[in-house]
CSV table of C-alpha atoms and ligand atoms in Angstrom, one decimal:
chain,number,residue,atom,x,y,z
Z,1,MET,CA,22.0,2.9,-10.3
Z,2,THR,CA,20.6,6.4,-9.7
Z,3,VAL,CA,21.0,7.9,-6.2
Z,4,PRO,CA,18.8,10.8,-5.1
Z,5,PRO,CA,20.2,13.8,-3.3
Z,6,PRO,CA,20.1,13.7,0.6
Z,7,LEU,CA,17.3,15.4,2.6
Z,8,LYS,CA,17.9,18.9,4.0
Z,9,ASN,CA,18.7,19.2,7.8
Z,10,ASP,CA,15.7,21.5,8.3
Z,11,CYS,CA,13.1,19.2,6.7
Z,12,PHE,CA,11.1,18.9,10.0
Z,13,ALA,CA,11.4,22.6,11.1
Z,14,LEU,CA,8.1,24.0,12.2
Z,15,PRO,CA,7.0,27.7,11.9
Z,16,PRO,CA,8.0,29.6,15.0
Z,17,GLY,CA,5.6,29.9,18.0
Z,18,VAL,CA,4.4,27.2,20.3
Z,19,ARG,CA,1.0,25.8,19.3
Z,20,TRP,CA,-0.8,22.6,18.6
Z,21,THR,CA,-0.4,21.8,14.9
Z,22,PRO,CA,-3.5,20.4,13.3
Z,23,VAL,CA,-3.0,16.9,11.7
Z,24,ASP,CA,-3.7,18.1,8.2
Z,25,GLU,CA,-1.2,20.9,8.5
Z,26,ALA,CA,1.5,18.6,9.8
Z,27,LEU,CA,0.8,16.2,6.9
Z,28,GLU,CA,1.1,19.0,4.4
Z,29,MET,CA,4.5,19.9,5.8
Z,30,VAL,CA,5.6,16.2,5.6
Z,31,LYS,CA,4.3,16.1,2.0
Z,32,SER,CA,6.1,19.3,0.9
Z,33,ARG,CA,9.4,18.5,2.4
Z,34,LEU,CA,10.2,14.9,2.0
Z,35,ALA,CA,11.4,13.3,-1.2
Z,36,PRO,CA,12.6,9.8,-2.2
Z,37,VAL,CA,15.9,8.8,-0.7
Z,38,THR,CA,16.2,5.3,-2.2
Z,39,ALA,CA,18.3,4.5,-5.2
Z,40,SER,CA,16.8,2.7,-8.2
Z,41,GLU,CA,17.9,-0.6,-9.7
Z,42,THR,CA,16.7,-2.9,-12.5
Z,43,ILE,CA,15.3,-6.3,-11.5
Z,44,ALA,CA,13.5,-9.3,-13.0
Z,45,LEU,CA,9.7,-9.1,-13.0
Z,46,SER,CA,9.7,-12.4,-11.0
Z,47,GLU,CA,11.5,-10.5,-8.1
Z,48,ALA,CA,9.3,-7.4,-8.3
Z,49,LEU,CA,6.3,-8.1,-6.2
Z,50,GLY,CA,5.8,-5.3,-3.6
Z,51,ARG,CA,8.5,-3.1,-5.1
Z,52,VAL,CA,8.0,0.5,-6.0
Z,53,LEU,CA,8.4,1.5,-9.7
Z,54,ALA,CA,11.2,4.1,-10.1
Z,55,ALA,CA,10.1,4.9,-13.7
Z,56,PRO,CA,6.8,4.7,-15.6
Z,57,VAL,CA,6.3,1.5,-17.5
Z,58,THR,CA,5.0,1.4,-21.1
Z,59,ALA,CA,3.9,-1.7,-23.0
Z,60,PRO,CA,6.6,-3.2,-25.4
Z,61,ARG,CA,3.9,-5.3,-27.0
Z,62,ALA,CA,0.1,-5.2,-27.6
Z,63,HIS,CA,-2.3,-7.3,-25.6
Z,64,PRO,CA,-3.6,-9.4,-27.2
Z,65,PRO,CA,-0.7,-9.3,-29.8
Z,66,HIS,CA,-2.9,-10.9,-32.5
Z,67,ALA,CA,-6.7,-11.2,-33.0
Z,68,ASN,CA,-7.7,-14.4,-31.3
Z,69,CYS,CA,-10.6,-16.7,-30.4
Z,70,ALA,CA,-12.4,-16.2,-27.1
Z,71,VAL,CA,-14.2,-19.6,-27.2
Z,72,ASP,CA,-14.0,-23.0,-28.8
Z,73,GLY,CA,-16.0,-23.0,-32.0
Z,74,TYR,CA,-15.9,-22.1,-35.7
Z,75,ALA,CA,-14.4,-19.1,-37.3
Z,76,VAL,CA,-16.3,-17.4,-40.2
Z,77,SER,CA,-16.6,-14.0,-41.8
Z,78,GLY,CA,-19.5,-12.6,-39.6
Z,79,ALA,CA,-21.0,-10.0,-42.0
Z,80,HIS,CA,-21.8,-12.7,-44.5
Z,81,TYR,CA,-24.6,-14.3,-42.4
Z,82,ARG,CA,-28.0,-12.6,-42.1
Z,83,ALA,CA,-31.0,-13.9,-40.2
Z,84,GLY,CA,-32.1,-17.5,-40.9
Z,85,ALA,CA,-30.6,-21.0,-41.1
Z,86,HIS,CA,-27.1,-21.5,-42.6
Z,87,GLN,CA,-25.1,-24.4,-43.8
Z,88,VAL,CA,-21.4,-23.7,-44.3
Z,89,ALA,CA,-18.6,-26.0,-45.5
Z,90,LEU,CA,-15.8,-26.7,-43.0
Z,91,GLN,CA,-12.4,-26.0,-44.3
Z,92,ASP,CA,-9.7,-28.7,-43.6
Z,93,GLY,CA,-7.5,-28.0,-40.6
Z,94,ARG,CA,-7.9,-25.9,-37.5
Z,95,SER,CA,-6.4,-23.1,-35.5
Z,96,ALA,CA,-5.4,-23.9,-31.9
Z,97,ALA,CA,-3.6,-21.9,-29.2
Z,98,GLY,CA,0.0,-21.8,-30.2
Z,99,ALA,CA,-0.7,-23.6,-33.5
Z,100,PRO,CA,-2.2,-21.2,-35.9
Z,101,PHE,CA,-3.8,-22.1,-39.3
Z,102,ALA,CA,-1.4,-21.2,-42.1
Z,103,GLY,CA,-4.0,-20.7,-44.9
Z,104,VAL,CA,-6.8,-18.3,-45.7
Z,105,VAL,CA,-10.4,-19.1,-45.0
Z,106,PRO,CA,-12.7,-18.2,-47.9
Z,107,GLU,CA,-15.7,-16.0,-47.1
Z,108,THR,CA,-18.1,-18.9,-47.6
Z,109,ALA,CA,-16.3,-21.4,-45.4
Z,110,ALA,CA,-15.7,-22.0,-41.7
Z,111,LEU,CA,-12.7,-23.3,-39.8
Z,112,ARG,CA,-12.5,-25.2,-36.5
Z,113,VAL,CA,-10.9,-23.0,-33.8
Z,114,LEU,CA,-10.0,-23.3,-30.2
Z,115,THR,CA,-9.9,-20.7,-27.4
Z,116,GLY,CA,-6.7,-18.6,-27.5
Z,117,ALA,CA,-6.0,-19.6,-31.1
Z,118,ASN,CA,-5.1,-16.8,-33.6
Z,119,LEU,CA,-8.1,-15.9,-35.6
Z,120,PRO,CA,-7.6,-17.4,-39.1
Z,121,THR,CA,-7.0,-15.0,-41.9
Z,122,GLY,CA,-10.3,-14.3,-43.7
Z,123,THR,CA,-12.4,-14.6,-40.6
Z,124,ASP,CA,-13.4,-12.1,-37.8
Z,125,THR,CA,-16.1,-13.9,-35.9
Z,126,VAL,CA,-16.4,-17.2,-33.9
Z,127,ILE,CA,-19.6,-19.2,-33.6
Z,128,LEU,CA,-19.7,-21.0,-30.2
Z,129,GLN,CA,-19.5,-24.7,-30.7
Z,130,GLU,CA,-22.6,-25.2,-28.6
Z,131,ASP,CA,-24.6,-23.2,-31.2
Z,132,VAL,CA,-23.6,-25.4,-34.1
Z,133,VAL,CA,-24.6,-28.8,-35.4
Z,134,LEU,CA,-22.0,-30.7,-37.4
Z,135,LYS,CA,-23.2,-32.6,-40.5
Z,136,ASP,CA,-21.3,-34.1,-43.4
Z,137,GLY,CA,-18.3,-31.7,-43.3
Z,138,HIS,CA,-20.6,-28.7,-42.8
Z,139,ILE,CA,-21.8,-26.7,-39.8
Z,140,LEU,CA,-25.4,-25.7,-39.4
Z,141,PHE,CA,-26.3,-22.7,-37.4
Z,142,ASN,CA,-28.8,-19.8,-37.2
Z,143,GLY,CA,-28.0,-16.2,-38.2
Z,144,PRO,CA,-27.7,-13.4,-37.9
Z,145,LEU,CA,-24.1,-13.3,-36.6
Z,146,LYS,CA,-22.7,-10.3,-34.9
Z,147,PRO,CA,-19.4,-9.5,-36.7
Z,148,GLY,CA,-16.5,-9.7,-34.2
Z,149,ALA,CA,-18.5,-11.9,-31.8
Z,150,ASN,CA,-16.4,-14.2,-29.6
Z,151,ALA,CA,-13.2,-12.8,-31.0
Z,152,ARG,CA,-10.7,-10.5,-29.4
Z,153,ARG,CA,-9.2,-7.8,-31.5
Z,154,ALA,CA,-5.4,-7.3,-31.6
Z,155,GLY,CA,-4.5,-4.6,-29.0
Z,156,GLU,CA,-8.1,-4.3,-27.7
Z,157,ASP,CA,-6.8,-4.5,-24.1
Z,158,VAL,CA,-3.4,-2.7,-24.5
Z,159,MET,CA,-1.7,-1.2,-27.5
Z,160,ALA,CA,2.1,-1.3,-27.9
Z,161,GLY,CA,3.5,1.9,-26.4
Z,162,ASP,CA,0.5,2.5,-24.0
Z,163,SER,CA,1.5,3.6,-20.6
Z,164,LEU,CA,0.8,0.9,-18.1
Z,165,LEU,CA,1.9,2.0,-14.6
Z,166,PRO,CA,3.3,5.3,-13.2
Z,167,ALA,CA,6.5,5.8,-11.2
Z,168,GLY,CA,5.8,5.4,-7.5
Z,169,HIS,CA,3.4,2.5,-8.0
Z,170,ARG,CA,3.9,-0.5,-5.7
Z,171,LEU,CA,3.6,-3.6,-7.7
Z,172,ALA,CA,0.7,-6.0,-6.8
Z,173,PRO,CA,0.1,-9.5,-8.1
Z,174,ALA,CA,-2.3,-8.2,-10.8
Z,175,ASP,CA,0.3,-5.7,-12.0
Z,176,LEU,CA,2.8,-8.6,-12.5
Z,177,GLY,CA,0.2,-10.2,-14.7
Z,178,LEU,CA,-0.3,-7.1,-16.8
Z,179,LEU,CA,3.4,-6.5,-17.2
Z,180,ALA,CA,4.1,-10.1,-18.1
Z,181,ALA,CA,1.3,-10.1,-20.7
Z,182,THR,CA,2.7,-7.1,-22.5
Z,183,GLY,CA,6.3,-8.5,-22.5
Z,184,VAL,CA,7.9,-6.6,-19.7
Z,185,GLY,CA,10.6,-8.9,-18.3
Z,186,GLN,CA,12.5,-6.4,-16.1
Z,187,VAL,CA,11.5,-3.3,-14.2
Z,188,GLU,CA,13.3,-0.3,-12.8
Z,189,VAL,CA,12.4,-0.1,-9.1
Z,190,ARG,CA,13.5,1.7,-6.0
Z,191,GLN,CA,15.6,-0.1,-3.5
Z,192,LYS,CA,13.5,-0.9,-0.4
Z,193,LEU,CA,13.4,1.8,2.2
Z,194,ARG,CA,15.4,0.5,5.2
Z,195,VAL,CA,13.7,1.4,8.4
Z,196,ALA,CA,15.5,1.0,11.7
Z,197,VAL,CA,13.3,0.4,14.7
Z,198,LEU,CA,14.7,1.2,18.2
Z,199,SER,CA,13.0,1.0,21.6
Z,200,THR,CA,14.2,3.1,24.5
Z,201,GLY,CA,13.6,2.8,28.2
Z,202,ASP,CA,15.2,1.3,31.3
Z,203,GLU,CA,12.0,-0.6,32.1
Z,204,LEU,CA,12.1,-2.7,28.9
Z,205,ALA,CA,12.6,-6.5,28.9
Z,206,GLU,CA,13.2,-8.4,25.8
Z,207,VAL,CA,10.3,-10.7,24.8
Z,208,GLY,CA,11.4,-14.3,25.5
Z,209,GLU,CA,13.4,-13.3,28.5
Z,210,ILE,CA,12.2,-13.5,32.1
Z,211,ALA,CA,11.1,-10.0,33.1
Z,212,ARG,CA,11.8,-8.5,36.6
Z,213,PRO,CA,8.7,-7.2,38.4
Z,214,ASP,CA,9.8,-3.6,37.6
Z,215,GLN,CA,10.2,-4.4,33.9
Z,216,ILE,CA,7.6,-4.5,31.1
Z,217,TYR,CA,8.1,-6.4,27.8
Z,218,ASP,CA,9.1,-4.4,24.8
Z,219,ALA,CA,5.8,-4.5,22.8
Z,220,ASN,CA,6.5,-1.6,20.4
Z,221,ARG,CA,9.5,-3.2,18.6
Z,222,PRO,CA,7.8,-6.4,17.4
Z,223,MET,CA,4.7,-4.3,16.5
Z,224,LEU,CA,6.6,-1.6,14.6
Z,225,LEU,CA,9.0,-4.0,12.9
Z,226,ALA,CA,5.9,-6.0,11.6
Z,227,THR,CA,4.2,-2.7,10.6
Z,228,ILE,CA,7.3,-1.7,8.5
Z,229,ALA,CA,7.3,-5.1,6.8
Z,230,GLN,CA,3.6,-5.0,6.0
Z,231,LEU,CA,4.0,-1.6,4.5
Z,232,GLY,CA,6.6,-3.1,2.1
Z,233,HIS,CA,9.7,-1.6,3.6
Z,234,GLU,CA,12.7,-3.4,5.0
Z,235,PRO,CA,12.6,-3.5,8.8
Z,236,ILE,CA,15.9,-3.4,10.7
Z,237,ASP,CA,15.8,-4.4,14.3
Z,238,MET,CA,18.1,-2.1,16.4
Z,239,GLY,CA,17.2,-3.5,19.8
Z,240,GLN,CA,16.6,-1.6,23.0
Z,241,SER,CA,18.6,1.4,24.3
Z,242,PRO,CA,18.7,2.2,28.0
Z,243,ASP,CA,17.7,5.6,29.2
Z,244,ASP,CA,21.2,6.8,28.9
Z,245,ARG,CA,22.3,9.6,26.6
Z,246,ALA,CA,25.7,8.2,25.6
Z,247,ALA,CA,24.2,4.8,24.9
Z,248,LEU,CA,21.3,6.1,23.0
Z,249,SER,CA,23.6,8.2,20.9
Z,250,ARG,CA,25.6,5.1,19.9
Z,251,TYR,CA,22.4,3.2,19.1
Z,252,LEU,CA,21.3,6.1,16.8
Z,253,SER,CA,24.6,6.3,15.0
Z,254,ASN,CA,24.5,2.6,14.5
Z,255,ALA,CA,21.0,2.9,13.1
Z,256,ALA,CA,21.9,5.8,10.9
Z,257,ASP,CA,24.7,3.6,9.4
Z,258,LYS,CA,22.3,0.9,8.5
Z,259,ALA,CA,19.0,2.6,7.6
Z,260,ASP,CA,17.4,5.3,5.5
Z,261,VAL,CA,15.0,6.3,8.3
Z,262,ILE,CA,14.9,5.6,12.0
Z,263,LEU,CA,11.8,5.0,14.1
Z,264,THR,CA,12.3,5.1,17.9
Z,265,SER,CA,9.7,4.8,20.6
Z,266,GLY,CA,9.8,6.3,24.1
Z,267,GLY,CA,11.7,9.2,25.5
Z,268,ALA,CA,10.3,11.6,23.0
Z,269,SER,CA,8.7,14.2,25.3
Z,270,ALA,CA,10.5,16.8,27.5
Z,271,GLY,CA,10.9,14.9,30.8
Z,272,ASP,CA,14.1,14.0,32.7
Z,273,GLU,CA,14.4,10.7,31.1
Z,274,ASP,CA,13.4,11.8,27.6
Z,275,HIS,CA,16.8,11.4,26.1
Z,276,MET,CA,15.6,11.0,22.6
Z,277,SER,CA,14.3,14.5,22.3
Z,278,ALA,CA,17.3,15.8,24.3
Z,279,LEU,CA,19.8,14.2,21.9
Z,280,LEU,CA,17.9,15.3,18.8
Z,281,SER,CA,17.8,18.8,20.2
Z,282,GLU,CA,21.6,18.8,20.5
Z,283,THR,CA,21.9,18.2,16.8
Z,284,GLY,CA,20.0,21.4,16.2
Z,285,THR,CA,17.7,19.6,13.7
Z,286,MET,CA,14.9,18.7,16.1
Z,287,SER,CA,11.3,19.8,16.0
Z,288,LEU,CA,9.0,18.7,18.7
Z,289,TRP,CA,5.8,18.3,16.8
Z,290,ARG,CA,2.9,19.0,19.2
Z,291,MET,CA,0.1,17.6,17.1
Z,292,ALA,CA,-3.5,18.3,17.9
Z,293,VAL,CA,-4.2,14.6,18.0
Z,294,LYS,CA,-5.2,12.0,20.6
Z,295,PRO,CA,-3.6,9.6,21.3
Z,296,GLY,CA,-0.4,11.5,20.5
Z,297,ARG,CA,2.0,13.3,22.9
Z,298,PRO,CA,4.7,15.1,20.9
Z,299,LEU,CA,6.6,13.5,18.1
Z,300,ALA,CA,10.3,14.3,18.2
Z,301,LEU,CA,11.4,14.7,14.5
Z,302,GLY,CA,15.0,15.4,13.6
Z,303,MET,CA,18.0,14.3,11.6
Z,304,TRP,CA,20.7,12.0,13.0
Z,305,GLN,CA,23.9,12.1,10.8
Z,306,GLY,CA,21.8,12.8,7.8
Z,307,THR,CA,19.1,10.2,8.5
Z,308,PRO,CA,15.6,11.3,9.4
Z,309,VAL,CA,14.4,10.2,12.9
Z,310,PHE,CA,10.8,9.7,14.0
Z,311,GLY,CA,10.8,9.9,17.8
Z,312,LEU,CA,7.5,8.2,18.5
Z,313,PRO,CA,5.7,8.2,21.9
Z,314,GLY,CA,6.4,5.2,24.1
Z,315,ASN,CA,2.8,4.2,24.7
Z,316,PRO,CA,2.0,1.4,22.4
Z,317,VAL,CA,-1.3,2.8,21.3
Z,318,ALA,CA,0.1,6.2,20.6
Z,319,ALA,CA,3.2,4.7,18.9
Z,320,LEU,CA,1.0,2.7,16.5
Z,321,VAL,CA,-1.4,5.5,15.8
Z,322,CYS,CA,1.4,8.0,15.2
Z,323,THR,CA,3.1,5.5,12.9
Z,324,LEU,CA,0.0,5.0,10.8
Z,325,ILE,CA,-1.0,8.7,10.7
Z,326,PHE,CA,2.4,10.4,10.3
Z,327,ALA,CA,5.3,8.0,9.8
Z,328,ARG,CA,3.4,5.9,7.2
Z,329,PRO,CA,2.9,8.7,4.6
Z,330,ALA,CA,6.4,10.0,5.4
Z,331,MET,CA,8.0,6.6,4.7
Z,332,ARG,CA,6.0,6.3,1.5
Z,333,LEU,CA,7.5,9.5,0.2
Z,334,LEU,CA,11.0,8.5,1.3
Z,335,ALA,CA,10.5,5.2,-0.4
Z,336,GLY,CA,9.5,6.9,-3.7
Z,337,GLU,CA,5.8,5.9,-3.4
Z,338,GLY,CA,3.1,8.4,-4.0
Z,339,TRP,CA,1.3,10.3,-1.3
Z,340,HIS,CA,-1.6,8.4,0.1
Z,341,ILE,CA,-3.9,9.0,3.1
Z,342,PRO,CA,-6.6,6.3,3.4
Z,343,GLU,CA,-10.1,7.7,3.2
Z,344,GLY,CA,-11.8,4.8,5.0
Z,345,LEU,CA,-15.6,4.6,4.9
Z,346,MET,CA,-18.4,6.6,6.6
Z,347,LEU,CA,-20.4,4.1,8.6
Z,348,PRO,CA,-22.9,4.5,11.4
Z,349,ALA,CA,-21.5,4.6,14.9
Z,350,ALA,CA,-22.5,2.0,17.5
Z,351,PHE,CA,-21.2,4.2,20.4
Z,352,THR,CA,-21.7,7.5,22.2
Z,353,LYS,CA,-19.0,10.1,22.6
Z,354,SER,CA,-18.6,13.8,22.7
Z,355,LYS,CA,-15.3,15.5,22.1
Z,356,LYS,CA,-13.9,19.0,22.2
Z,357,ALA,CA,-13.2,21.0,19.1
Z,358,GLY,CA,-9.6,21.6,17.8
Z,359,ARG,CA,-8.2,18.1,18.2
Z,360,ARG,CA,-8.5,15.0,16.0
Z,361,GLU,CA,-9.1,11.7,17.8
Z,362,TYR,CA,-8.4,8.2,16.8
Z,363,LEU,CA,-10.3,5.4,18.6
Z,364,ARG,CA,-9.6,1.7,18.3
Z,365,ALA,CA,-12.6,0.3,16.3
Z,366,ARG,CA,-14.1,-2.7,14.6
Z,367,LEU,CA,-17.2,-3.5,12.7
Z,368,ASN,CA,-20.2,-5.2,14.1
Z,369,ALA,CA,-23.2,-5.8,11.8
Z,370,GLY,CA,-22.2,-2.9,9.6
Z,371,GLN,CA,-21.8,-0.5,12.5
Z,372,VAL,CA,-18.6,0.8,14.1
Z,373,GLU,CA,-18.0,-0.1,17.7
Z,374,VAL,CA,-15.1,1.3,19.7
Z,375,PHE,CA,-12.9,-0.3,22.4
Z,376,PRO,CA,-14.4,0.5,25.8
Z,377,SER,CA,-11.3,2.2,27.1
Z,378,GLU,CA,-9.4,5.1,25.5
Z,379,GLY,CA,-6.4,4.5,27.8
Z,380,SER,CA,-3.2,4.9,25.7
Z,381,GLY,CA,-1.5,2.0,27.4
Z,382,ARG,CA,-4.3,-0.5,26.7
Z,383,ILE,CA,-2.5,-2.5,24.0
Z,384,SER,CA,-5.2,-5.2,24.1
Z,385,GLY,CA,-7.5,-2.7,22.3
Z,386,LEU,CA,-5.1,-2.5,19.4
Z,387,SER,CA,-5.4,-6.2,18.9
Z,388,TRP,CA,-9.2,-6.2,19.5
Z,389,ALA,CA,-9.6,-3.6,16.8
Z,390,THR,CA,-9.6,-4.1,13.1
Z,391,GLY,CA,-9.0,-0.4,12.4
Z,392,LEU,CA,-9.4,3.1,13.7
Z,393,VAL,CA,-12.2,5.5,13.9
Z,394,GLU,CA,-11.2,9.1,13.0
Z,395,LEU,CA,-13.1,11.9,14.7
Z,396,SER,CA,-12.6,15.2,12.9
Z,397,ASP,CA,-10.9,18.2,14.4
Z,398,GLU,CA,-14.3,20.0,14.8
Z,399,ALA,CA,-16.4,19.3,17.8
Z,400,GLN,CA,-18.4,16.2,17.4
Z,401,SER,CA,-21.2,14.7,19.4
Z,402,ILE,CA,-21.6,11.1,18.4
Z,403,THR,CA,-24.6,9.0,19.2
Z,404,PRO,CA,-25.6,5.6,17.8
Z,405,GLY,CA,-26.2,6.0,14.1
Z,406,THR,CA,-24.0,9.1,13.6
Z,407,PRO,CA,-21.8,8.5,10.5
Z,408,VAL,CA,-18.2,8.2,11.5
Z,409,ARG,CA,-15.0,7.6,9.4
Z,410,TYR,CA,-13.8,4.1,9.9
Z,411,ILE,CA,-10.3,3.3,8.5
Z,412,SER,CA,-9.5,-0.4,8.6
Z,413,TYR,CA,-5.9,-1.6,9.3
Z,414,ALA,CA,-6.1,-3.0,5.7
Z,415,ASP,CA,-6.8,0.5,4.4
Z,416,PHE,CA,-3.5,1.6,6.0
Z,417,GLY,CA,-1.8,-1.4,4.3
Z,418,LEU,CA,-1.7,-3.7,7.4
P,501,AMP,P1,7.8,7.3,27.3
P,501,AMP,O1,7.3,7.9,26.1
P,501,AMP,O2,9.2,6.8,27.3
P,501,AMP,O3,7.6,8.3,28.5
P,501,AMP,O4,6.9,6.1,27.6
P,501,AMP,C1,5.5,6.2,27.8
P,501,AMP,C2,4.9,4.9,28.3
P,501,AMP,O5,5.1,3.9,27.3
P,501,AMP,C3,5.6,4.3,29.5
P,501,AMP,O6,4.6,3.7,30.3
P,501,AMP,C4,6.5,3.3,29.0
P,501,AMP,O7,6.9,2.3,29.9
P,501,AMP,C5,5.8,2.7,27.8
P,501,AMP,N1,6.7,2.2,26.8
P,501,AMP,C6,7.8,2.8,26.3
P,501,AMP,N2,8.4,2.0,25.4
P,501,AMP,C7,7.7,0.9,25.3
P,501,AMP,C8,7.8,-0.3,24.6
P,501,AMP,N3,8.8,-0.5,23.7
P,501,AMP,N4,6.9,-1.3,24.7
P,501,AMP,C9,5.9,-1.1,25.6
P,501,AMP,N5,5.7,0.0,26.3
P,501,AMP,C10,6.6,1.0,26.2
P,502,MG,MG1,10.7,6.1,28.5
């Protein structure tokens, strides 16, 4: 098992001077400072779905390993048959998938073959059985034949030694097919990134309990735990901390013991009860990232006992948007996965909006007849809009005046991996 070096304590430090950091600049900083923190291990291919490759994979074997037949029919030597009618003697025997023909087929003969069978020695072309009439131990067909037709060359898909997938690639079902086909039985992957999720706030009630009138249900934790799982990481539920510095400190230490990265929500600004940012400040590692983004509020980024902490805003809408825009690419890097920011699609707006320059905005959006509509309220507490939406609309930092038909960037939840 290979274990990477720990992150530096100043990995979230911002350049001096208070200002609003543009989203792209913030992302560049994340990109340049974070590195994989997960160790690698070798596992069976059958266990590897959704895991991140720790090393590139090359093909141990060609695909197909041997020239074979693409259809049921008759194998011949294709160059031998010009235009016109032909009658060719059938050789005794056949070649079937897994049961090859042992002999050699003369240039003037044909052999019965089935799909997936090794192409018999002496042949290079298969005539589709539907194009043939069988008569007295012969086949009748019309030329010309295209040499190589209906046959697959050895290695035409993959040659032994070809590079198949790069390090950092997350294995999808189709990848497992490719690796299996080329004889890869085991892969070296990263251990899953363990992500602790902690809610903070005296007002929070646990879903399933009866909430007092002064309480709200903790919506962020189920949402963020599910997001982590969908992104392919290992979610760790750390519960709810009250707005109490000593208690929160214990919760953080507990999370740092169990996880590679900690996501908290609430208490991240600079108010009286914003203990998250206060505690991270005490460690001397905190940066309050004031991003030029709406919905946002500051993100409190820091290290707790060597573990990176993303202090997300408490508002559910801001918490999810900040997770998708900032924490998602960061977690990918920590997990050993490559950098990726979804591009989305430019589609016509079905709404009207004007925004000021200098700040990026994300609106809850969904598609309607090929156009992008947005949730009627931009209120950051309106969690119903997150569920109504099927993605976000990204309005660029520059001023934009959007009217129906203006192209806007729509990024679906699926594009983010949800
Ligand atoms: P804060 O960032 O702690 O000032 O919280 C901002 C807003 O988000 C407040 O209205 C909180 O009650 C709300 N909030 C904080 N945490 C959660 C949570 N886990 N689930 C739902 N709402 C929350
Ligand atoms: Mg709070």
